[in-house]
mmCIF file of C-alpha atoms and ligand atoms in Angstrom:
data_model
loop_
_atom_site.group_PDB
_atom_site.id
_atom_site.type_symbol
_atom_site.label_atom_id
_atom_site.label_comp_id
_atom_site.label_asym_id
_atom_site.label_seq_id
_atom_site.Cartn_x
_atom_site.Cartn_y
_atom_site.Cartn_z
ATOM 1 C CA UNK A 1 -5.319 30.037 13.695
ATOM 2 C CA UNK A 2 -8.739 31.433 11.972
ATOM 3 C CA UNK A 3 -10.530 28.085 10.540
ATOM 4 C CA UNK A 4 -13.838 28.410 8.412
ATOM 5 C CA UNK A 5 -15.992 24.698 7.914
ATOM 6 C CA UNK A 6 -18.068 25.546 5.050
ATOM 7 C CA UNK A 7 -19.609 23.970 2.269
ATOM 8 C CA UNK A 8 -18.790 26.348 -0.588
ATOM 9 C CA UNK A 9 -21.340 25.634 -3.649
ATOM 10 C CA UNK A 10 -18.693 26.322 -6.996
ATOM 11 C CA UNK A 11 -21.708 25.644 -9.558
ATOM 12 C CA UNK A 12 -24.270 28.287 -8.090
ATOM 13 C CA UNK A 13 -21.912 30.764 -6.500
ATOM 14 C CA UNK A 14 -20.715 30.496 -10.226
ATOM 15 C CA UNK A 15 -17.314 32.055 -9.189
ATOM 16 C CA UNK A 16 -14.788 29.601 -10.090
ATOM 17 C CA UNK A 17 -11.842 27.703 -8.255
ATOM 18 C CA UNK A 18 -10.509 28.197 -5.404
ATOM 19 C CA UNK A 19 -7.467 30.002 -6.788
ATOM 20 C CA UNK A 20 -4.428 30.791 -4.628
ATOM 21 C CA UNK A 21 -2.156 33.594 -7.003
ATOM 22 C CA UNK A 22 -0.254 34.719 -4.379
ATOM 23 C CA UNK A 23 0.764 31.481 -3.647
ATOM 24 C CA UNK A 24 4.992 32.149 -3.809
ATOM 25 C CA UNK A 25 6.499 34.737 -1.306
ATOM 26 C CA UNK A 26 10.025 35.121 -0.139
ATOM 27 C CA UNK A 27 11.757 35.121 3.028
ATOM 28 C CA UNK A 28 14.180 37.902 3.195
ATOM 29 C CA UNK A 29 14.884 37.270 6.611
ATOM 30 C CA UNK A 30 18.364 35.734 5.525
ATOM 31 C CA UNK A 31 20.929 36.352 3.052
ATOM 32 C CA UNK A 32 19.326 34.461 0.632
ATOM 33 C CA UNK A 33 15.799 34.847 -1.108
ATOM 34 C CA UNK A 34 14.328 31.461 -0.151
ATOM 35 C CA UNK A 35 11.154 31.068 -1.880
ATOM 36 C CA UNK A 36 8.111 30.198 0.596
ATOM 37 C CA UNK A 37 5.387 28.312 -0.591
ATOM 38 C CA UNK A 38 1.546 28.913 1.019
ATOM 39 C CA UNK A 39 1.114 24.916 1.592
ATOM 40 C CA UNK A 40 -2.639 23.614 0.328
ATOM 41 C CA UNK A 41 -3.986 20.199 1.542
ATOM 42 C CA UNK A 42 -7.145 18.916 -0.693
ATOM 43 C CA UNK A 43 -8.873 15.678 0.278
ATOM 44 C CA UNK A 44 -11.396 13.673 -1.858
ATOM 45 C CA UNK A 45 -15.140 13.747 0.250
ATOM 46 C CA UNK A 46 -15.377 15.150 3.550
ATOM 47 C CA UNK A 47 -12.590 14.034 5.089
ATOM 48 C CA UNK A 48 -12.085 16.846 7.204
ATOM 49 C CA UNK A 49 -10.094 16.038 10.113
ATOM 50 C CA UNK A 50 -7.428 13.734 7.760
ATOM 51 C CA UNK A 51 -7.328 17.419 6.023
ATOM 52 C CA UNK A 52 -7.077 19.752 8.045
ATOM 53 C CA UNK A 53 -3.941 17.267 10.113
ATOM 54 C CA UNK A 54 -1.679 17.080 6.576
ATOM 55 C CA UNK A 55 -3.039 20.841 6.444
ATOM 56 C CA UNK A 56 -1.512 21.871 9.784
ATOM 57 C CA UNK A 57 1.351 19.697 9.645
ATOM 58 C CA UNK A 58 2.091 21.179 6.662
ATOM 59 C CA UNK A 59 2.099 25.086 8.041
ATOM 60 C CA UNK A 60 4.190 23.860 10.426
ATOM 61 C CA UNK A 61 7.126 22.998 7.661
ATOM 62 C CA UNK A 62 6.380 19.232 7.773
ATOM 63 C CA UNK A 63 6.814 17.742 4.016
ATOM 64 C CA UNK A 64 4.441 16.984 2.231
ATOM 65 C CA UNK A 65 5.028 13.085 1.956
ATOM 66 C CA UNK A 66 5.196 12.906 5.452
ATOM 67 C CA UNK A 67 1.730 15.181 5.767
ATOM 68 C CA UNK A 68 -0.348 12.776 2.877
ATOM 69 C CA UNK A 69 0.864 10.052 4.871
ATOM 70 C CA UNK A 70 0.003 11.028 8.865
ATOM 71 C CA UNK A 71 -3.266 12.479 6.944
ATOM 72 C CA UNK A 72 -5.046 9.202 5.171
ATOM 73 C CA UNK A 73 -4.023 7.153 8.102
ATOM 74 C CA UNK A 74 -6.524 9.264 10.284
ATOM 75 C CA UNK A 75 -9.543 7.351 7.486
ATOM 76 C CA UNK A 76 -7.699 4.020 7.897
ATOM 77 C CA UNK A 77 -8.211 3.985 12.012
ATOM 78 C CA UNK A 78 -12.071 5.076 11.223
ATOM 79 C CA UNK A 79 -14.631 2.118 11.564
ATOM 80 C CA UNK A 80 -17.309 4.301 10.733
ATOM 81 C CA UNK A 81 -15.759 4.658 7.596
ATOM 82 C CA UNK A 82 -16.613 1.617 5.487
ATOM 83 C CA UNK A 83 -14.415 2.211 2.616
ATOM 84 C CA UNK A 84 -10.986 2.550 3.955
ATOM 85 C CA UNK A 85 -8.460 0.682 6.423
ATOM 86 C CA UNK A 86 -10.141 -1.065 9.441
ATOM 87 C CA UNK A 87 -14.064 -0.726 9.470
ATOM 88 C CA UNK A 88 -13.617 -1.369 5.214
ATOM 89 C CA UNK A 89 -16.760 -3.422 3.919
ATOM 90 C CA UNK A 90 -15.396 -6.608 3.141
ATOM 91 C CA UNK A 91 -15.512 -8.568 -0.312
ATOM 92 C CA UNK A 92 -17.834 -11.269 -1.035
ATOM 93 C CA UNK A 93 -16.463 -13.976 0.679
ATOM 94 C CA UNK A 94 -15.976 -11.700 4.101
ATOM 95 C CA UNK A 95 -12.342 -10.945 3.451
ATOM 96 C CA UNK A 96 -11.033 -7.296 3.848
ATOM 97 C CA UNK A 97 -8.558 -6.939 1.722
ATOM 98 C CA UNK A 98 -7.163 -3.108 1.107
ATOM 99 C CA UNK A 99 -5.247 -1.169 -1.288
ATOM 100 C CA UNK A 100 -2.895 1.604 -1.123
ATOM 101 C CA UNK A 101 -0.037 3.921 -2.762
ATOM 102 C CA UNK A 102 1.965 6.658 -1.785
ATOM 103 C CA UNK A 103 4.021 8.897 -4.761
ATOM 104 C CA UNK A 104 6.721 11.280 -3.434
ATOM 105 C CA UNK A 105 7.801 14.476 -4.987
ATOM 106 C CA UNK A 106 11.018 12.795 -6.381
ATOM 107 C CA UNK A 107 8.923 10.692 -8.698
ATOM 108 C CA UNK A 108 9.155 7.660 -6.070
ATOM 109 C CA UNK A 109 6.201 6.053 -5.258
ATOM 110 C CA UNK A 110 4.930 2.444 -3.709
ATOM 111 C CA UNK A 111 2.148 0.354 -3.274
ATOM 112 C CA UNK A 112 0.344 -2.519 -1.867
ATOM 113 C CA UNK A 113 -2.496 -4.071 -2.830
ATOM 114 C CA UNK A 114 -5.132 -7.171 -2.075
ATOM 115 C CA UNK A 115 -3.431 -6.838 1.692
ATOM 116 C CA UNK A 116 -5.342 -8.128 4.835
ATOM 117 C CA UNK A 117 -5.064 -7.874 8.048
ATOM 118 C CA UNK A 118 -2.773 -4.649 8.304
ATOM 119 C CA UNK A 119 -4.661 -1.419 9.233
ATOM 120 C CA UNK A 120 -2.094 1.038 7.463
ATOM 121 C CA UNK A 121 -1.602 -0.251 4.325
ATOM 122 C CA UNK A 122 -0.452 3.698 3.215
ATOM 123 C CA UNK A 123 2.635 3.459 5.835
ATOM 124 C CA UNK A 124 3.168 -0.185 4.197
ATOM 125 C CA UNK A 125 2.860 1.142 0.490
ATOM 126 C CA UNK A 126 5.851 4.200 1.773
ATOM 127 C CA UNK A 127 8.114 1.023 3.114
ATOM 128 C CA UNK A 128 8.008 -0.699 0.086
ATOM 129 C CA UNK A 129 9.178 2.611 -1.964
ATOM 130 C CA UNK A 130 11.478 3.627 0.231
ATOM 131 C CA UNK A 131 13.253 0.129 2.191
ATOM 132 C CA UNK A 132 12.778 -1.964 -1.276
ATOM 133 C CA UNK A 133 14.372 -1.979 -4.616
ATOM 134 C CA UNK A 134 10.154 -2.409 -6.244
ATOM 135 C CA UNK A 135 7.646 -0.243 -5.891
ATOM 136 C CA UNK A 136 4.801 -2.800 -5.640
ATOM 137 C CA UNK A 137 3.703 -6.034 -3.628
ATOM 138 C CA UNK A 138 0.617 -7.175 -3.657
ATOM 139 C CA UNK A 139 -1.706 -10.321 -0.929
ATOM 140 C CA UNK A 140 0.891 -12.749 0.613
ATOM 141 C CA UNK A 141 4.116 -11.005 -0.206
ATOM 142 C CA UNK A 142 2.954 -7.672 0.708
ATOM 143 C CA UNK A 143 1.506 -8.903 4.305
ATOM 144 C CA UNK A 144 4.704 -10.628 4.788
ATOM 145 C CA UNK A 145 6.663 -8.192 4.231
ATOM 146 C CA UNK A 146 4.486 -5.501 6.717
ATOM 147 C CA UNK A 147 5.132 -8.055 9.160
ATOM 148 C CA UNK A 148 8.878 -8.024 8.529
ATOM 149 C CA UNK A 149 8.706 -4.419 8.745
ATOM 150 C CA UNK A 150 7.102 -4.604 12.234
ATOM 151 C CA UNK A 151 3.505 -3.866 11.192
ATOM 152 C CA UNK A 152 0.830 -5.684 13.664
ATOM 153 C CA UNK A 153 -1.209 -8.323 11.932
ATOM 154 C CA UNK A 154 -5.022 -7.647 13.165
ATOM 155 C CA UNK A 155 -8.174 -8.447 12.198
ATOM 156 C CA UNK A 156 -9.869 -5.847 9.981
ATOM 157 C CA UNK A 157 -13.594 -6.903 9.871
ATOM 158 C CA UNK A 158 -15.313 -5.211 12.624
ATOM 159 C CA UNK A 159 -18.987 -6.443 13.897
ATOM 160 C CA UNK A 160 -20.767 -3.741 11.990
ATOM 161 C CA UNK A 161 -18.906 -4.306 8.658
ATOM 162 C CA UNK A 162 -19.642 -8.337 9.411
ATOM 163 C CA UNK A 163 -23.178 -7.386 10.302
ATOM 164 C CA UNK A 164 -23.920 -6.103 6.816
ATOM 165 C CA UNK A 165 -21.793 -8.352 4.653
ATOM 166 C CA UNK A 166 -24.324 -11.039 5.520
ATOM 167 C CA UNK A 167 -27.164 -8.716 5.490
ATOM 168 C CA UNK A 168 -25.547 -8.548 1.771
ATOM 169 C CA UNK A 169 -25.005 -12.461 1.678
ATOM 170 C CA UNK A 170 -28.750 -13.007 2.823
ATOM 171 C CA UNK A 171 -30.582 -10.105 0.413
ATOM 172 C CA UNK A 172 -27.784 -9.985 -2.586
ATOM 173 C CA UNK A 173 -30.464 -7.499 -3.498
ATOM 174 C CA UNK A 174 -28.420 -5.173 -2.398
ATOM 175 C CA UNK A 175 -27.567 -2.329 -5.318
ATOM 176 C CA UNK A 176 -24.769 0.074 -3.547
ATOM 177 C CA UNK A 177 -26.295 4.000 -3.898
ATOM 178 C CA UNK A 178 -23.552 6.397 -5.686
ATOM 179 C CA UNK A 179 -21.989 8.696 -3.665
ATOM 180 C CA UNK A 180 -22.496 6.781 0.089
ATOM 181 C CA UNK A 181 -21.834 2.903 0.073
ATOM 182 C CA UNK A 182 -19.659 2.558 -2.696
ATOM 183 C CA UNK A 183 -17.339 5.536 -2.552
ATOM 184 C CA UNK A 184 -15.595 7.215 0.738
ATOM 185 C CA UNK A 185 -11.948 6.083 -0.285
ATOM 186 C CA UNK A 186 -9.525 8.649 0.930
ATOM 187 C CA UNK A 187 -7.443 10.245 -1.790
ATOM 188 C CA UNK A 188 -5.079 13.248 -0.794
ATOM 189 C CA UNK A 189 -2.799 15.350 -2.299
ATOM 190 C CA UNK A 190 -0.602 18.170 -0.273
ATOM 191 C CA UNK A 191 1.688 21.264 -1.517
ATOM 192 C CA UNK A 192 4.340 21.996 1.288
ATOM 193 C CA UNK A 193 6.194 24.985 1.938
ATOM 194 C CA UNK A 194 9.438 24.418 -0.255
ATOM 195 C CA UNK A 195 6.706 23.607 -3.310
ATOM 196 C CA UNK A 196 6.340 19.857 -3.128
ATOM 197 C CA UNK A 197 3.687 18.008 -4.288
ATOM 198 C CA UNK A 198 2.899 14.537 -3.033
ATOM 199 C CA UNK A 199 -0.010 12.432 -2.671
ATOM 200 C CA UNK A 200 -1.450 9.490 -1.379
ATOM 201 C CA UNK A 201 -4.697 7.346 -1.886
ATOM 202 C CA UNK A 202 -5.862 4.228 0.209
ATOM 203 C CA UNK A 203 -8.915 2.377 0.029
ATOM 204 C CA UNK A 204 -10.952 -1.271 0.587
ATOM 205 C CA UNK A 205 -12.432 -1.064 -2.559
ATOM 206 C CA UNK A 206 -16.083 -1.769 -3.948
ATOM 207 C CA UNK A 207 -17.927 -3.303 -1.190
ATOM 208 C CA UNK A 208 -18.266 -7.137 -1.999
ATOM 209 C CA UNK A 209 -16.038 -7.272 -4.441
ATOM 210 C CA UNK A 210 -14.923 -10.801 -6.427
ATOM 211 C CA UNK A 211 -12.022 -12.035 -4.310
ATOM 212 C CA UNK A 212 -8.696 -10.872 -5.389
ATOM 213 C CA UNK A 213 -10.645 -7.727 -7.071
ATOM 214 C CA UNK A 214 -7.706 -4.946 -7.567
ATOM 215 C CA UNK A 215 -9.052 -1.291 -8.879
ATOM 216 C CA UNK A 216 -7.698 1.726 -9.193
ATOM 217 C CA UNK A 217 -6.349 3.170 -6.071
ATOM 218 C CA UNK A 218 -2.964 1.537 -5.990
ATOM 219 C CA UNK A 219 -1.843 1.895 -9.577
ATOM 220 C CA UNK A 220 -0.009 4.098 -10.832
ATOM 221 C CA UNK A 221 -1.278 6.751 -13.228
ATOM 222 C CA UNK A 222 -4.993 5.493 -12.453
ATOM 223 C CA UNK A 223 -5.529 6.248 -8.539
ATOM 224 C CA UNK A 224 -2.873 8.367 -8.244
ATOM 225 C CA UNK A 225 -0.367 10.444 -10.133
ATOM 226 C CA UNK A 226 2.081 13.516 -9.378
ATOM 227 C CA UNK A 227 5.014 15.358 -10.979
ATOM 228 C CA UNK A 228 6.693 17.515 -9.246
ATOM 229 C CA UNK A 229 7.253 19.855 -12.149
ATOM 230 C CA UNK A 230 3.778 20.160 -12.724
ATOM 231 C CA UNK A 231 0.992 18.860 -10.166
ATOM 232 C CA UNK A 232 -0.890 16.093 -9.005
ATOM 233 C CA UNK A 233 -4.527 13.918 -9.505
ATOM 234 C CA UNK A 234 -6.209 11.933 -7.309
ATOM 235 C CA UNK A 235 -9.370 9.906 -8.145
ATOM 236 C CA UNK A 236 -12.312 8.205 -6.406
ATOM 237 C CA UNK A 237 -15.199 5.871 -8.026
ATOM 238 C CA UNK A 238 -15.672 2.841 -9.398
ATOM 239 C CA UNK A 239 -12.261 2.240 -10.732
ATOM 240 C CA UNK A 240 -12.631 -0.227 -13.609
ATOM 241 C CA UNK A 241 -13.589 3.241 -15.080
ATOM 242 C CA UNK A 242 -10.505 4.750 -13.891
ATOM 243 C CA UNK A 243 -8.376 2.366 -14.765
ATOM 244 C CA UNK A 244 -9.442 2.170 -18.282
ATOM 245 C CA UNK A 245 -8.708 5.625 -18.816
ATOM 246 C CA UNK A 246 -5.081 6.343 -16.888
ATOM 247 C CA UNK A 247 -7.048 9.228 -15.751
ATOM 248 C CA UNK A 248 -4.506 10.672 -13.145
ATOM 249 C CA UNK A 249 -1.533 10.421 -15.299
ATOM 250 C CA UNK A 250 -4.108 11.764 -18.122
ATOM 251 C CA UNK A 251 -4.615 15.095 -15.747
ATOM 252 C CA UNK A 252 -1.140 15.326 -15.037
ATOM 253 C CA UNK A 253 0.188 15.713 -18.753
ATOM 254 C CA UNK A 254 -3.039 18.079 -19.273
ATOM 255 C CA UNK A 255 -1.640 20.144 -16.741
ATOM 256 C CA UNK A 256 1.340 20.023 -18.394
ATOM 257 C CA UNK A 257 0.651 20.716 -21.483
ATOM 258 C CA UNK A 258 -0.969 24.302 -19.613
ATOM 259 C CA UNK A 259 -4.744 23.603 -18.877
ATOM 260 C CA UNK A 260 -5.630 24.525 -15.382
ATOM 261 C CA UNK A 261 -6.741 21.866 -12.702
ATOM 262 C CA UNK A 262 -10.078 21.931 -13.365
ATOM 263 C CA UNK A 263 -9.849 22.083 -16.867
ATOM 264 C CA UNK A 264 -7.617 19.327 -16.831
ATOM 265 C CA UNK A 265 -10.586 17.452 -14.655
ATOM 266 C CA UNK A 266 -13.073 18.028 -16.652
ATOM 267 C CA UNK A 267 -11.348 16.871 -19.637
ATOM 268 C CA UNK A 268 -10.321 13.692 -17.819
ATOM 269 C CA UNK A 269 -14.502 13.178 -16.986
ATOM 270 C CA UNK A 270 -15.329 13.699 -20.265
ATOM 271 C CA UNK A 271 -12.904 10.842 -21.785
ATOM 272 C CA UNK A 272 -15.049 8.214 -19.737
ATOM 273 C CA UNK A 273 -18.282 9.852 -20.261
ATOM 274 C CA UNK A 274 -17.919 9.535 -24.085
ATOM 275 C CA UNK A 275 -17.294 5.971 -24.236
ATOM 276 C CA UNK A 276 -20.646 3.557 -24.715
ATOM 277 C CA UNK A 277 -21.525 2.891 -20.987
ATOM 278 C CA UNK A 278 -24.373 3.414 -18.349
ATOM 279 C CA UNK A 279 -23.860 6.735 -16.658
ATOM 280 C CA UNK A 280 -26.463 5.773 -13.673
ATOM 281 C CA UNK A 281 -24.279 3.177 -12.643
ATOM 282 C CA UNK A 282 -21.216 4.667 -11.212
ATOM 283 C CA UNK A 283 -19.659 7.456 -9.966
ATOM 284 C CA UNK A 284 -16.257 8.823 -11.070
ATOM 285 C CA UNK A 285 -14.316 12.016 -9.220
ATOM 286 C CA UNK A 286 -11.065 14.144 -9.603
ATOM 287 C CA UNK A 287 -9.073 16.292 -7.751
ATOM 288 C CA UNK A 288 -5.658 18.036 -9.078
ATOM 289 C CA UNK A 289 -3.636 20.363 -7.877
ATOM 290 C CA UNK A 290 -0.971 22.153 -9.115
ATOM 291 C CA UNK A 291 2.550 24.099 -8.254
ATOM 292 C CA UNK A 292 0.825 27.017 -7.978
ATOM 293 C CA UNK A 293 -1.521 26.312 -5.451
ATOM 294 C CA UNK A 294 -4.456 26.439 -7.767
ATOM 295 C CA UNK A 295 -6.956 23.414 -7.705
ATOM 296 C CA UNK A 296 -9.577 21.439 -9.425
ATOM 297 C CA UNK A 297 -11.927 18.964 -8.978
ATOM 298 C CA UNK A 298 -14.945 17.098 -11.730
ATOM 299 C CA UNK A 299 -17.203 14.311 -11.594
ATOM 300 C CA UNK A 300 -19.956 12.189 -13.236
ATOM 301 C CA UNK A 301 -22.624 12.852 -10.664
ATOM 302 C CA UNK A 302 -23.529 15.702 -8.265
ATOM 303 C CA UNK A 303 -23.075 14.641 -4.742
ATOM 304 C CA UNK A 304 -18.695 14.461 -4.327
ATOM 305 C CA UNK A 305 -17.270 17.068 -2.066
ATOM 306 C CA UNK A 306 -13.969 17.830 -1.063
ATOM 307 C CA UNK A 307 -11.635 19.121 1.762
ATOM 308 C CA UNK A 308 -9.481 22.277 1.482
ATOM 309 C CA UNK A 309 -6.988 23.383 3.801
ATOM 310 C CA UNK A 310 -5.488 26.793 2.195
ATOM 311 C CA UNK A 311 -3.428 29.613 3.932
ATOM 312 C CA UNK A 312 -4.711 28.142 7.839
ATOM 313 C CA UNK A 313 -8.648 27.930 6.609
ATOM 314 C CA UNK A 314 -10.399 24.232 6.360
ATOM 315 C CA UNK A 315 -13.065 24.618 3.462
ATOM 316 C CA UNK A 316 -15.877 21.308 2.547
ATOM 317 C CA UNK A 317 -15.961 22.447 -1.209
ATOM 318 C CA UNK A 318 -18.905 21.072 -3.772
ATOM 319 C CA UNK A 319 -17.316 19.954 -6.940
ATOM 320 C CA UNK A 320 -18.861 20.619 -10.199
ATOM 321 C CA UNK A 321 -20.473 17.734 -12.183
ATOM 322 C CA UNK A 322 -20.721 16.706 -15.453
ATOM 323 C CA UNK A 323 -24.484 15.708 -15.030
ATOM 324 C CA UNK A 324 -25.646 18.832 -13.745
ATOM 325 C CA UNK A 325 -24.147 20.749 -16.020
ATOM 326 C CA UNK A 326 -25.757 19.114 -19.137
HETATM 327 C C1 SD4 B 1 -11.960 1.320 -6.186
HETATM 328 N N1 SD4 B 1 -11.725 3.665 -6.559
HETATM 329 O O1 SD4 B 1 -11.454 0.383 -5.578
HETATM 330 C C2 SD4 B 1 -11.952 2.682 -5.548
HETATM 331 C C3 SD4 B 1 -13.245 2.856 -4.806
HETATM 332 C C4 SD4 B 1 -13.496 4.228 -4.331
HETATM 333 O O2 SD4 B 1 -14.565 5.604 -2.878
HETATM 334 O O3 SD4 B 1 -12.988 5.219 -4.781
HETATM 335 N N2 SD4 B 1 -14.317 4.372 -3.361
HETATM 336 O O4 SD4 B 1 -12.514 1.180 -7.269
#
């Protein structure tokens, strides 16, 4: 399989989206026409290995709740990354608590959130949707019920997350940078070959956050969002922002109502950027994708990438920004 790691700059190459038209073929090989679908796998930062797995999974007929799933569990075994699963900075009081959801093409989704001491809290967010009559469980109830499910309780805090927590505890000077400390949460949506759209986002959170601090990642509409007749979002940021805003389900019914993914994206940027608040201070980001293939991606400040796997290629893609742009 040909694979291409690039960074592709969108804002000076000035040539638009990654667009996939041909993105429906048939399969005559049958009796039937059986319409075959070019699967796409985008990924918020540079997660490229978590990308290019739901990618490949995905070419090889897998669907595509399984492939968001296998894929953002790669980010929650990484304890270099300190934003996700085990390795996740922890909150103020040295706690790592984590927050997930997973939303299936048949409108289905679950989530967890405020849950410690599991490393996959996407596999424990699919349980809850799929072996309980809610869709979310949040601290106690949620661990409890991973456990009942068979999950292995572990400790989460590794020496280098511990190391800088009281680094933090010590300095308190400590002002997170956008783009690096703050945000690396994995968000992922994936297209598979019968034309399903699922996606799945799992993070730790803010670094230091207040105790019992929830944001956007496992809600609904905020973190994530998909219809299957139309697309999906995914966002990463500070997520008080997010939240405020609905801004997945926001890009969803922009889609919808027939703006493209990145229109949709930028739209969705623009909603929080208008409101009375201090730009330099945080970092939003969007990615969408939609039944055709065709995908878009905005945010506040330069600096947020994303991964692409498209028709067997892995791409590192530059999103535009609002700042730059104005
Ligand atoms: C949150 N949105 O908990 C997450 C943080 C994030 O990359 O996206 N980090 O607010």
């Amino acid at each position: 399989m040909k694979r291409r790691n690039f960074i592709r700059n969108i804002g000076i190459a000035g040539v638009g989206l990654p667009l996939i038209p041909n993105n429906l073929s048939f399969d005559l090989s049958g009796n039937k026409n059986i319409p075959v679908h070019s699967p796409v796998s985008i990924t918020t930062w540079n997660f490229q290995e978590a990308n290019r797995t739901a990618g490949e999974l995905l070419q090889k007929g897998i669907s595509a709740l399984d492939a968001v799933e296998q894929g953002v569990r790669i980010e929650e075994s990484n304890i270099k990354n300190h934003t996700v699963g085990k390795g996740g900075a922890p909150d103020r009081d040295g706690k790592v608590t984590l927050d997930a959801i997973i939303m299936a093409p048949n409108g289905n989704f679950g989530s967890v959130a405020f849950l410690e001491n599991i490393e996959h809290p996407v596999s424990v967010a699919r349980k809850v949707m799929e072996e309980t009559p809610h869709n979310m469980l949040v601290g106690e109830g949620a661990y409890q019920f991973a456990l009942s499910q068979g999950f292995e309780p572990e400790n989460l805090l590794t020496e280098e997350s511990e190391k800088q927590w009281k680094n933090w505890l010590v300095e308190k000077e400590y002002k997170p940078i956008i783009n690096i400390e703050n945000h690396d949460t994995i968000g992922m949506l994936c297209l598979d070959s019968k034309g399903d759209i699922a996606g799945a986002c799992t993070t730790s959170g803010l670094a230091y956050k207040m105790r019992g601090r929830v944001g956007d990642s496992p809600i609904i509409g905020s973190g994530l969002f998909i219809d299957n007749e139309v697309g999906g979002a995914v966002a990463t940021g500070l997520g008080e922002e997010i939240l405020k805003n609905v801004s997945t389900f926001l890009i969803v019914e922009l889609m919808r109502s027939g703006k493209s993914p990145q229109e949709a994206c930028e739209i969705a940027v623009e909603r929080i950027v208008k409101k009375p608040t201090d730009l330099k201070d945080f970092q939003v980001a969007f990615l969408a994708l939609n039944k055709n293939g065709e995908v878009g991606s905005y945010c506040i400040h330069p600096g947020f990438s994303y991964a692409l796997h498209s028709k067997g290629d892995e791409e590192a893609v530059q999103s535009k920004s609002y700042l730059a742009e104005k």
